[in-house]
């Protein structure tokens, strides 16, 4: 039994130190995270971690949280927050059609969600006008500059859908809003070459089919030759098997114009001349418009599916908001985003933004800056939509689980962790929100750079630990809870306390005591620590453990029950 000197004044009552402990026990969560990040797979890698309480930002765990590291697609967290601040949650993108004489003008303002179906609707609206024949189609893509690819993007990735060119006039191949890319669909047919189709159907991309139907597997590769519009399909696919691949187009505005012309033709409107580029005259007559959903509704495909095209369109749109008279550009848009993050509380001296998506290796940030942004976001009116747009661990629905749909399944983190993933060669990241086993809301940033093997499994293990392992102070009894204390006599000024099943002095009593006590159960503050009590009769037991819902229990991305922002009253 260990004697502890406890001084209690006014409303303060010290808790007992366990008799078996010479010192306060190590924080279980710290010990578990230290074990995970000491894994030999991270030998030689840079590990930057910051875990905090969502309410107040108290540090729960840190590991080189001030080191500047590559974020990969965690960069999208900064882009989303900045866009919500600069553009507003209700921002919508517009695509319009105008007429002047026999010239038809198609103008884009950066909509990354303009699907083929919406392009057809635009053509149908034009067809309702009395004019059915035009001489020229003039494309206006001057809302953005004509720099198509981001800083330090790998040239070898240029043909693929995730590194598609950025344009003010673009199209989305699918409902996932794969911007400026076509989806090549193939199907193995016994005794014949595989069938190859392209969506949306465009004449601006040339398909070359060199694939064969053979065997049982799928080794098909779909590649666009660098700097060309020729896409070659090669490899083998088994009979009856199907697959898809996304391939970027070299000129999104030209492809969008081609899709629009074809849709006009099907609706009885003809354009006799070639397509050219130019600006819409001020006296042109508006004919039709397509308006996107508000930004808050675009967030889910952006963050859950880690959509690079949406990220870069947002950056250049922020540029237009900052400087309306100049075409949207990466330098101006990124500067506007950085200023917005600074106003929110991020230390922008430690922040370098090279693009909006995280593809660039000129993006640098610290884990602490990520958690700062996550913390401050809670006080903004758009926070519920932002958090709901993050991938939900273990949920198989792509529009809920997103890039986490196959991760952390069957663990307490499933349905609990809402976080953005990040992956580049040698880079893994996972940052977002979780609820601990004691019900405390946490925010975290986990980033690994220069790892030889993927660190994603270890980051998942760490995220699971946040949901299952108590942190320091998490087991401290709350006001009015019960304590179990074993036999000793406590000498108290002005009051008497019996130890077994005792009655504790009222919170209003002034108490000074020297006690020989022993306790069982949870972690306890060091000697002379103080805990507020509001009940005159207090008996303490371990806090109840949270019951976790397993995958499939109905926890959805938009479930914000119990998540109260410490700053919500300011919004």
Coordinates of C-alpha atoms in Angstrom, one line a residue:
X1 CA 0.0 0.0 0.0
X2 CA 1.3 3.4 -0.9
X3 CA 0.7 6.5 1.1
X4 CA -0.3 9.5 -0.8
X5 CA -0.6 13.1 0.4
X6 CA -3.7 14.6 -1.1
X7 CA -4.8 18.2 -0.7
X8 CA -8.3 19.1 -1.5
X9 CA -9.7 22.6 -1.5
X10 CA -13.2 23.8 -2.2
X11 CA -14.7 21.6 -4.9
X12 CA -11.6 19.4 -5.4
X13 CA -11.2 15.8 -4.4
X14 CA -8.0 13.8 -5.2
X15 CA -8.3 10.2 -6.5
X16 CA -6.2 7.4 -5.0
X17 CA -3.1 6.0 -6.6
X18 CA -3.2 2.2 -7.1
X19 CA -1.3 0.4 -4.3
X20 CA 0.6 -1.8 -6.8
X21 CA 2.0 1.0 -8.9
X22 CA 5.2 2.8 -8.0
X23 CA 4.4 5.4 -10.8
X24 CA 1.4 6.3 -12.9
X25 CA 0.9 3.5 -15.5
X26 CA 2.0 4.3 -19.1
X27 CA -0.7 5.6 -21.4
X28 CA -2.0 2.4 -23.2
X29 CA -2.7 4.3 -26.4
X30 CA 0.8 5.8 -26.5
X31 CA 2.3 2.4 -25.9
X32 CA 0.2 0.8 -28.7
X33 CA 1.0 3.5 -31.2
X34 CA 4.7 3.4 -30.4
X35 CA 4.6 -0.3 -31.0
X36 CA 2.9 0.1 -34.4
X37 CA 5.2 2.8 -35.6
X38 CA 8.3 0.8 -34.5
X39 CA 7.4 -1.9 -37.0
X40 CA 10.4 -2.9 -39.1
X41 CA 8.5 -2.2 -42.3
X42 CA 8.9 1.5 -41.4
X43 CA 12.7 1.3 -40.9
X44 CA 14.3 4.3 -42.6
X45 CA 10.9 5.9 -43.3
X46 CA 9.6 9.3 -42.0
X47 CA 6.6 8.9 -39.7
X48 CA 4.7 12.1 -38.8
X49 CA 1.7 11.7 -36.5
X50 CA -0.6 14.1 -34.6
X51 CA -3.6 12.9 -32.6
X52 CA -5.8 15.3 -30.6
X53 CA -9.0 15.6 -28.8
X54 CA -11.6 17.2 -31.2
X55 CA -12.9 19.4 -28.4
X56 CA -10.1 21.8 -27.4
X57 CA -7.3 20.2 -29.3
X58 CA -5.5 18.6 -26.4
X59 CA -2.6 16.4 -27.6
X60 CA -3.3 12.7 -27.3
X61 CA -0.2 11.5 -29.2
X62 CA 2.5 13.0 -31.3
X63 CA 5.4 11.7 -33.3
X64 CA 7.4 14.3 -35.4
X65 CA 4.2 16.2 -35.9
X66 CA 6.3 19.3 -37.0
X67 CA 8.2 17.6 -39.8
X68 CA 7.3 18.7 -43.4
X69 CA 6.2 15.7 -45.4
X70 CA 4.4 14.8 -48.6
X71 CA 0.7 14.4 -48.0
X72 CA -0.3 12.6 -51.3
X73 CA -4.1 12.8 -51.5
X74 CA -4.5 14.2 -48.0
X75 CA -3.8 17.4 -49.9
X76 CA -7.5 17.2 -50.9
X77 CA -8.5 17.9 -47.3
X78 CA -6.8 21.3 -47.6
X79 CA -8.3 21.9 -51.0
X80 CA -11.8 21.0 -49.9
X81 CA -11.7 23.2 -46.8
X82 CA -10.1 26.1 -48.8
X83 CA -12.8 25.9 -51.5
X84 CA -15.6 25.8 -49.0
X85 CA -14.1 29.0 -47.5
X86 CA -13.3 30.8 -50.7
X87 CA -16.1 29.8 -53.0
X88 CA -18.8 28.9 -50.4
X89 CA -20.7 25.7 -49.9
X90 CA -23.4 26.8 -52.4
X91 CA -21.0 27.4 -55.3
X92 CA -22.2 26.0 -58.6
X93 CA -20.5 25.6 -61.9
X94 CA -22.1 26.9 -65.2
X95 CA -21.8 25.7 -68.8
X96 CA -23.6 27.9 -71.2
X97 CA -24.6 28.2 -74.9
X98 CA -24.9 31.5 -76.8
X99 CA -25.8 32.5 -80.3
X100 CA -24.7 35.4 -82.4
X101 CA -25.9 35.3 -86.0
X102 CA -25.1 31.9 -87.3
X103 CA -22.3 31.3 -84.8
X104 CA -23.0 29.0 -81.8
X105 CA -20.8 29.5 -78.7
X106 CA -20.2 26.9 -76.1
X107 CA -18.6 28.3 -72.9
X108 CA -17.3 26.4 -69.9
X109 CA -16.6 27.7 -66.4
X110 CA -14.7 24.7 -65.0
X111 CA -17.6 22.2 -64.3
X112 CA -15.9 18.9 -63.4
X113 CA -19.3 17.1 -63.2
X114 CA -20.5 17.8 -66.8
X115 CA -21.6 14.3 -67.7
X116 CA -22.5 13.2 -71.2
X117 CA -26.2 13.1 -70.2
X118 CA -26.0 16.8 -69.2
X119 CA -24.3 17.6 -72.5
X120 CA -27.2 16.0 -74.3
X121 CA -29.6 18.0 -72.2
X122 CA -27.8 21.1 -73.2
X123 CA -28.2 20.2 -76.9
X124 CA -31.8 19.5 -76.4
X125 CA -32.3 23.0 -74.9
X126 CA -30.6 24.5 -78.0
X127 CA -32.9 22.5 -80.3
X128 CA -35.9 24.2 -78.8
X129 CA -34.8 27.5 -80.3
X130 CA -36.1 28.5 -83.7
X131 CA -32.7 28.3 -85.4
X132 CA -31.7 24.9 -86.5
X133 CA -28.6 25.6 -88.7
X134 CA -25.4 27.2 -87.7
X135 CA -22.2 28.0 -89.6
X136 CA -19.7 27.6 -86.8
X137 CA -19.3 26.2 -83.3
X138 CA -16.9 28.3 -81.2
X139 CA -15.6 27.0 -78.0
X140 CA -14.8 29.4 -75.1
X141 CA -12.5 27.7 -72.5
X142 CA -10.9 31.0 -71.4
X143 CA -12.3 30.8 -67.9
X144 CA -9.1 29.0 -67.0
X145 CA -5.6 29.3 -68.5
X146 CA -4.5 26.7 -70.9
X147 CA -1.9 25.0 -68.7
X148 CA -3.3 21.5 -68.7
X149 CA -1.1 19.6 -66.3
X150 CA 0.1 20.3 -62.8
X151 CA 3.5 21.1 -61.4
X152 CA 5.8 18.1 -61.2
X153 CA 3.1 15.6 -62.4
X154 CA 4.8 12.6 -63.8
X155 CA 4.9 12.6 -67.6
X156 CA 4.5 8.8 -67.6
X157 CA 1.1 9.1 -65.9
X158 CA -0.2 11.6 -68.5
X159 CA -2.2 9.1 -70.5
X160 CA -4.2 7.8 -67.5
X161 CA -7.5 9.0 -66.2
X162 CA -6.2 10.0 -62.8
X163 CA -3.8 12.6 -64.4
X164 CA -6.2 14.0 -67.0
X165 CA -5.6 17.6 -68.3
X166 CA -7.5 20.4 -66.6
X167 CA -9.7 22.7 -68.8
X168 CA -12.5 25.2 -68.2
X169 CA -14.6 23.2 -70.7
X170 CA -14.4 19.5 -69.9
X171 CA -16.7 16.4 -69.5
X172 CA -17.1 13.6 -67.0
X173 CA -17.1 10.1 -68.3
X174 CA -19.1 8.5 -65.5
X175 CA -21.3 9.3 -62.5
X176 CA -18.1 9.2 -60.5
X177 CA -17.1 12.3 -62.4
X178 CA -13.9 11.0 -63.9
X179 CA -13.1 14.3 -65.6
X180 CA -11.5 14.6 -69.0
X181 CA -11.2 10.8 -69.5
X182 CA -13.0 8.2 -71.5
X183 CA -13.9 4.8 -70.1
X184 CA -12.8 1.9 -72.4
X185 CA -15.0 -1.1 -71.9
X186 CA -13.9 -4.6 -73.1
X187 CA -15.5 -8.0 -73.1
X188 CA -13.9 -11.4 -74.0
X189 CA -15.8 -13.3 -76.8
X190 CA -14.9 -17.0 -77.4
X191 CA -13.2 -17.5 -80.8
X192 CA -13.0 -13.8 -81.5
X193 CA -11.1 -10.7 -80.4
X194 CA -12.7 -9.0 -77.4
X195 CA -15.3 -6.3 -78.1
X196 CA -14.1 -2.8 -77.3
X197 CA -16.4 0.2 -76.7
X198 CA -15.7 3.7 -75.4
X199 CA -17.8 5.9 -73.2
X200 CA -18.8 8.6 -73.8
X201 CA -18.8 7.9 -77.6
X202 CA -16.4 10.4 -79.2
X203 CA -14.6 10.6 -82.5
X204 CA -11.7 12.6 -81.0
X205 CA -10.1 9.4 -79.6
X206 CA -8.9 6.6 -81.9
X207 CA -9.1 3.0 -80.6
X208 CA -6.7 0.3 -81.7
X209 CA -7.7 -3.2 -80.6
X210 CA -4.7 -5.6 -80.2
X211 CA -6.2 -7.7 -77.4
X212 CA -7.1 -11.4 -77.7
X213 CA -9.7 -13.6 -76.0
X214 CA -7.6 -16.2 -74.3
X215 CA -7.4 -18.1 -71.0
X216 CA -9.4 -17.4 -67.9
X217 CA -7.8 -14.2 -66.5
X218 CA -7.5 -10.6 -67.5
X219 CA -4.1 -9.0 -68.5
X220 CA -5.6 -6.3 -70.7
X221 CA -3.7 -3.0 -70.8
X222 CA -5.2 0.2 -72.1
X223 CA -2.7 2.9 -72.9
X224 CA -2.9 6.2 -74.8
X225 CA 0.4 7.0 -76.6
X226 CA 2.0 10.0 -75.0
X227 CA 1.0 13.3 -76.7
X228 CA -1.5 11.6 -79.1
X229 CA -5.2 10.7 -79.2
X230 CA -4.5 7.0 -80.1
X231 CA -5.5 4.5 -77.4
X232 CA -4.2 0.9 -77.8
X233 CA -5.9 -2.1 -76.1
X234 CA -3.6 -5.1 -75.7
X235 CA -3.2 -8.3 -73.6
X236 CA -5.7 -11.1 -73.1
X237 CA -9.0 -11.6 -71.4
X238 CA -11.0 -14.8 -70.8
X239 CA -14.2 -15.4 -72.7
X240 CA -17.2 -13.9 -70.8
X241 CA -15.0 -11.7 -68.7
X242 CA -15.3 -7.9 -68.8
X243 CA -13.3 -4.9 -67.6
X244 CA -12.9 -1.2 -67.9
X245 CA -10.1 1.3 -67.9
X246 CA -10.0 5.1 -67.8
X247 CA -7.8 6.9 -70.3
X248 CA -7.3 10.7 -70.4
X249 CA -8.0 12.7 -73.5
X250 CA -5.3 15.2 -74.7
X251 CA -7.8 18.1 -75.3
X252 CA -10.8 18.1 -73.0
X253 CA -12.4 21.1 -74.7
X254 CA -12.2 19.6 -78.2
X255 CA -13.7 16.3 -76.9
X256 CA -16.5 18.1 -75.1
X257 CA -17.2 20.1 -78.3
X258 CA -17.4 16.9 -80.3
X259 CA -19.8 15.3 -77.9
X260 CA -22.0 18.5 -78.0
X261 CA -22.0 18.6 -81.8
X262 CA -23.0 15.0 -82.1
X263 CA -25.8 15.6 -79.6
X264 CA -27.0 18.7 -81.5
X265 CA -27.1 16.6 -84.7
X266 CA -29.3 13.9 -83.0
X267 CA -31.7 16.7 -82.0
X268 CA -32.0 18.2 -85.5
X269 CA -29.5 21.0 -85.1
X270 CA -26.6 21.2 -87.6
X271 CA -23.3 23.0 -87.6
X272 CA -21.7 23.1 -91.0
X273 CA -18.3 24.5 -90.3
X274 CA -15.4 23.4 -88.1
X275 CA -15.1 23.9 -84.4
X276 CA -12.8 26.8 -83.4
X277 CA -11.8 28.6 -80.2
X278 CA -12.8 32.1 -79.2
X279 CA -14.6 34.1 -76.5
X280 CA -18.3 34.7 -76.3
X281 CA -19.2 38.2 -77.7
X282 CA -20.9 40.5 -75.1
X283 CA -23.9 40.8 -77.4
X284 CA -24.4 37.1 -77.9
X285 CA -27.9 35.8 -77.1
X286 CA -28.0 33.2 -74.3
X287 CA -29.7 29.9 -75.5
X288 CA -29.2 27.3 -72.8
X289 CA -27.3 26.6 -69.6
X290 CA -26.3 23.6 -67.4
X291 CA -25.8 24.4 -63.7
X292 CA -24.0 21.9 -61.5
X293 CA -25.0 20.8 -58.0
X294 CA -23.7 22.9 -55.2
X295 CA -20.2 22.4 -53.9
X296 CA -21.4 20.6 -50.8
X297 CA -23.0 17.9 -53.0
X298 CA -19.9 17.6 -55.1
X299 CA -17.7 16.9 -52.0
X300 CA -18.7 13.2 -51.6
X301 CA -17.3 12.1 -55.0
X302 CA -14.4 14.4 -54.6
X303 CA -13.3 13.1 -51.2
X304 CA -14.7 9.6 -51.0
X305 CA -13.4 8.7 -54.5
X306 CA -10.3 10.9 -54.3
X307 CA -11.1 12.6 -57.5
X308 CA -8.1 14.5 -58.9
X309 CA -10.0 16.4 -61.6
X310 CA -12.4 18.0 -59.1
X311 CA -9.5 19.1 -57.0
X312 CA -7.7 21.0 -59.7
X313 CA -10.9 22.5 -61.1
X314 CA -11.6 23.9 -57.6
X315 CA -8.1 25.4 -57.4
X316 CA -8.5 27.2 -60.7
X317 CA -12.0 28.3 -59.7
X318 CA -10.6 29.8 -56.5
X319 CA -8.2 31.7 -58.7
X320 CA -11.2 33.2 -60.6
X321 CA -12.7 34.2 -57.3
X322 CA -9.5 35.9 -56.1
X323 CA -8.9 37.6 -59.5
X324 CA -12.1 37.7 -61.6
X325 CA -10.5 39.5 -64.5
X326 CA -7.8 36.8 -65.1
X327 CA -8.1 33.2 -66.3
X328 CA -8.0 30.8 -63.4
X329 CA -4.5 29.4 -62.8
X330 CA -2.7 27.2 -60.3
X331 CA -0.5 29.9 -58.9
X332 CA -3.3 32.3 -58.1
X333 CA -5.7 29.6 -56.9
X334 CA -3.2 28.0 -54.6
X335 CA -2.3 31.3 -53.2
X336 CA -6.0 32.0 -52.5
X337 CA -6.3 28.6 -50.9
X338 CA -3.2 29.1 -48.7
X339 CA -4.6 32.5 -47.5
X340 CA -7.9 30.9 -46.6
X341 CA -6.2 28.1 -44.6
X342 CA -4.2 30.8 -42.8
X343 CA -7.3 32.6 -41.8
X344 CA -8.7 29.4 -40.5
X345 CA -5.6 29.0 -38.2
X346 CA -3.1 27.0 -40.1
X347 CA 0.6 28.1 -39.9
X348 CA 1.1 28.7 -43.6
X349 CA 4.9 29.2 -43.1
X350 CA 5.0 25.4 -42.9
X351 CA 2.7 24.8 -45.8
X352 CA 3.6 24.5 -49.5
X353 CA 0.8 23.8 -52.0
X354 CA 1.9 22.5 -55.4
X355 CA -1.5 21.5 -56.6
X356 CA -5.0 20.6 -55.3
X357 CA -5.0 16.9 -55.6
X358 CA -1.7 15.7 -54.1
X359 CA -0.2 14.4 -57.3
X360 CA 2.6 16.9 -57.2
X361 CA 5.7 16.2 -55.1
X362 CA 5.9 19.9 -54.3
X363 CA 3.2 19.7 -51.7
X364 CA 4.6 19.9 -48.2
X365 CA 2.8 20.1 -44.9
X366 CA 3.1 18.9 -41.3
X367 CA 0.8 16.6 -39.4
X368 CA 0.1 19.4 -37.0
X369 CA -1.2 21.6 -39.8
X370 CA -3.5 18.9 -40.9
X371 CA -5.0 18.4 -37.5
X372 CA -5.3 22.2 -37.1
X373 CA -7.4 22.4 -40.2
X374 CA -9.5 19.4 -39.1
X375 CA -10.0 21.0 -35.7
X376 CA -11.0 24.4 -37.0
X377 CA -13.3 23.0 -39.7
X378 CA -15.6 21.8 -36.9
X379 CA -16.6 25.4 -36.2
X380 CA -17.7 26.1 -39.8
X381 CA -21.3 25.9 -40.9
X382 CA -20.3 23.4 -43.7
X383 CA -18.6 21.0 -41.3
X384 CA -21.4 18.3 -41.2
X385 CA -21.3 18.0 -45.0
X386 CA -17.4 18.0 -45.0
X387 CA -17.2 15.2 -42.4
X388 CA -20.0 13.2 -44.1
X389 CA -18.0 13.4 -47.4
X390 CA -15.0 11.6 -46.0
X391 CA -14.6 7.9 -46.6
X392 CA -16.1 5.7 -43.9
X393 CA -13.9 2.7 -42.9
X394 CA -15.2 -0.7 -43.9
X395 CA -18.4 0.4 -45.6
X396 CA -18.7 -1.5 -48.9
X397 CA -20.8 1.1 -50.6
X398 CA -18.4 3.1 -52.8
X399 CA -20.3 6.3 -52.2
X400 CA -20.0 5.8 -48.4
X401 CA -16.8 3.8 -47.8
X402 CA -15.0 5.3 -50.8
X403 CA -11.3 4.5 -50.7
X404 CA -11.7 3.0 -47.3
X405 CA -14.5 0.5 -48.3
X406 CA -12.1 -2.5 -48.2
X407 CA -10.1 -1.3 -45.2
X408 CA -10.6 -2.0 -41.5
X409 CA -13.6 -4.3 -42.1
X410 CA -14.6 -6.4 -39.2
X411 CA -12.8 -4.0 -36.7
X412 CA -14.2 -1.5 -34.2
X413 CA -13.0 1.2 -36.7
X414 CA -15.5 0.1 -39.3
X415 CA -18.3 2.7 -39.4
X416 CA -16.4 4.8 -36.9
X417 CA -13.3 6.2 -38.7
X418 CA -14.1 9.0 -41.2
X419 CA -10.8 9.8 -42.9
X420 CA -9.1 10.7 -46.2
X421 CA -6.6 8.3 -47.6
X422 CA -3.4 9.3 -49.5
X423 CA -1.2 7.1 -51.7
X424 CA 1.9 7.9 -53.9
X425 CA 5.0 5.7 -54.5
X426 CA 6.7 5.7 -51.1
X427 CA 3.9 7.8 -49.4
X428 CA 0.8 6.7 -47.4
X429 CA -1.4 9.0 -45.4
X430 CA -4.7 8.7 -43.4
X431 CA -6.2 11.7 -41.7
X432 CA -9.6 12.5 -40.3
X433 CA -11.9 11.8 -37.3
X434 CA -12.6 8.9 -35.0
X435 CA -14.3 8.2 -31.7
X436 CA -12.3 6.5 -28.9
X437 CA -13.5 3.7 -26.6
X438 CA -14.5 6.2 -23.9
X439 CA -16.6 8.2 -26.3
X440 CA -14.2 11.0 -26.8
X441 CA -14.0 12.4 -30.3
X442 CA -10.5 12.5 -31.8
X443 CA -8.9 14.0 -34.9
X444 CA -5.8 12.6 -36.3
X445 CA -3.2 12.9 -39.1
X446 CA -1.0 9.8 -39.9
X447 CA 1.6 10.3 -42.6
X448 CA 4.5 8.0 -43.8
X449 CA 7.1 9.1 -46.3
X450 CA 9.9 7.1 -47.9
X451 CA 8.6 3.6 -47.0
X452 CA 9.8 0.7 -49.1
X453 CA 6.6 -1.2 -48.7
X454 CA 3.1 0.2 -48.4
X455 CA 2.4 1.6 -44.9
X456 CA -1.4 1.5 -45.4
X457 CA -1.8 -1.7 -43.2
X458 CA 0.1 0.0 -40.3
X459 CA -1.9 3.2 -40.7
X460 CA -5.1 1.1 -40.5
X461 CA -3.8 -0.6 -37.4
X462 CA -3.2 2.8 -35.8
X463 CA -6.7 4.0 -36.7
X464 CA -8.1 0.8 -35.1
X465 CA -6.1 1.5 -32.0
X466 CA -7.6 5.0 -31.7
X467 CA -11.1 3.3 -31.5
X468 CA -10.1 0.6 -29.1
X469 CA -7.3 1.7 -26.8
X470 CA -7.9 4.2 -24.1
X471 CA -5.7 7.3 -24.0
X472 CA -4.2 9.0 -21.0
X473 CA -7.0 10.4 -18.8
X474 CA -9.7 8.6 -20.6
X475 CA -10.4 6.4 -17.6
X476 CA -10.5 9.2 -15.1
X477 CA -13.9 9.1 -13.3
X478 CA -16.3 11.9 -14.3
X479 CA -18.2 14.0 -11.8
X480 CA -20.6 12.0 -9.8
X481 CA -19.1 8.6 -10.8
X482 CA -18.2 5.9 -8.3
X483 CA -14.8 4.9 -6.8
X484 CA -13.9 1.6 -5.2
X485 CA -11.4 2.1 -2.4
X486 CA -10.0 -0.5 0.0
X487 CA -9.4 -0.3 3.6
X488 CA -7.6 2.5 5.4
X489 CA -8.4 5.4 7.7
X490 CA -8.5 8.9 6.3
X491 CA -8.0 11.8 8.7
X492 CA -10.1 14.7 7.6
X493 CA -10.4 18.2 8.9
X494 CA -14.0 18.8 9.9
X495 CA -15.5 15.6 8.6
X496 CA -15.2 11.9 8.7
X497 CA -15.1 9.5 5.7
X498 CA -15.6 5.8 6.1
X499 CA -13.6 3.9 3.4
X500 CA -15.6 0.9 2.4
X501 CA -18.9 1.9 0.8
X502 CA -18.2 5.3 2.2
X503 CA -19.9 8.7 2.1
X504 CA -17.7 11.4 0.6
X505 CA -17.9 14.9 1.9
X506 CA -20.1 17.3 -0.1
X507 CA -18.4 19.2 -2.9
X508 CA -18.8 22.4 -0.9
X509 CA -16.7 21.2 2.0
X510 CA -13.2 22.4 2.4
X511 CA -11.0 19.3 3.0
X512 CA -7.4 18.8 3.8
X513 CA -6.3 15.2 4.3
X514 CA -3.4 12.8 4.6
X515 CA -4.5 9.3 3.6
X516 CA -3.2 5.8 3.2
X517 CA -5.3 4.5 0.4
X518 CA -5.3 1.8 -2.2
X519 CA -7.4 1.8 -5.4
X520 CA -8.3 -0.6 -8.2
X521 CA -9.4 0.0 -11.7
X522 CA -8.4 2.8 -14.1
X523 CA -5.5 5.2 -14.6
X524 CA -5.4 7.9 -11.9
X525 CA -3.9 11.3 -11.8
X526 CA -0.6 11.8 -9.9
X527 CA -0.6 12.8 -6.2
X528 CA -2.0 16.3 -5.6
X529 CA -4.1 16.1 -8.8
X530 CA -7.6 17.6 -8.5
X531 CA -10.9 16.4 -9.8
X532 CA -14.2 18.4 -9.6
X533 CA -17.1 16.6 -8.0
X534 CA -20.7 17.7 -7.9
X535 CA -22.2 15.0 -5.8
X536 CA -22.0 14.7 -2.0
X537 CA -22.2 10.9 -2.2
X538 CA -19.6 9.5 -4.6
X539 CA -18.6 5.9 -5.3
X540 CA -16.3 5.2 -8.3
X541 CA -16.1 2.3 -10.7
X542 CA -14.5 1.9 -14.1
X543 CA -16.2 3.9 -16.9
X544 CA -18.5 1.9 -19.1
X545 CA -17.0 0.7 -22.4
X546 CA -18.6 1.9 -25.6
X547 CA -20.5 -0.7 -27.6
X548 CA -19.3 -0.7 -31.2
X549 CA -21.4 -1.2 -34.2
X550 CA -19.9 -3.7 -36.6
X551 CA -19.9 -3.4 -40.4
X552 CA -23.3 -3.6 -41.9
X553 CA -24.9 -2.1 -38.8
X554 CA -26.3 0.9 -40.7
X555 CA -23.7 3.5 -39.8
X556 CA -23.6 5.8 -42.8
X557 CA -21.4 8.7 -43.9
X558 CA -23.9 11.3 -42.9
X559 CA -24.3 9.9 -39.3
X560 CA -23.1 12.7 -37.1
X561 CA -25.0 11.7 -34.0
X562 CA -23.0 12.5 -30.9
X563 CA -20.4 14.6 -32.7
X564 CA -20.8 18.1 -31.2
X565 CA -18.3 20.6 -32.4
X566 CA -16.5 22.7 -29.7
X567 CA -16.9 25.7 -32.0
X568 CA -20.3 24.9 -33.4
X569 CA -21.9 27.8 -31.5
X570 CA -19.8 30.3 -33.4
X571 CA -21.0 29.2 -36.8

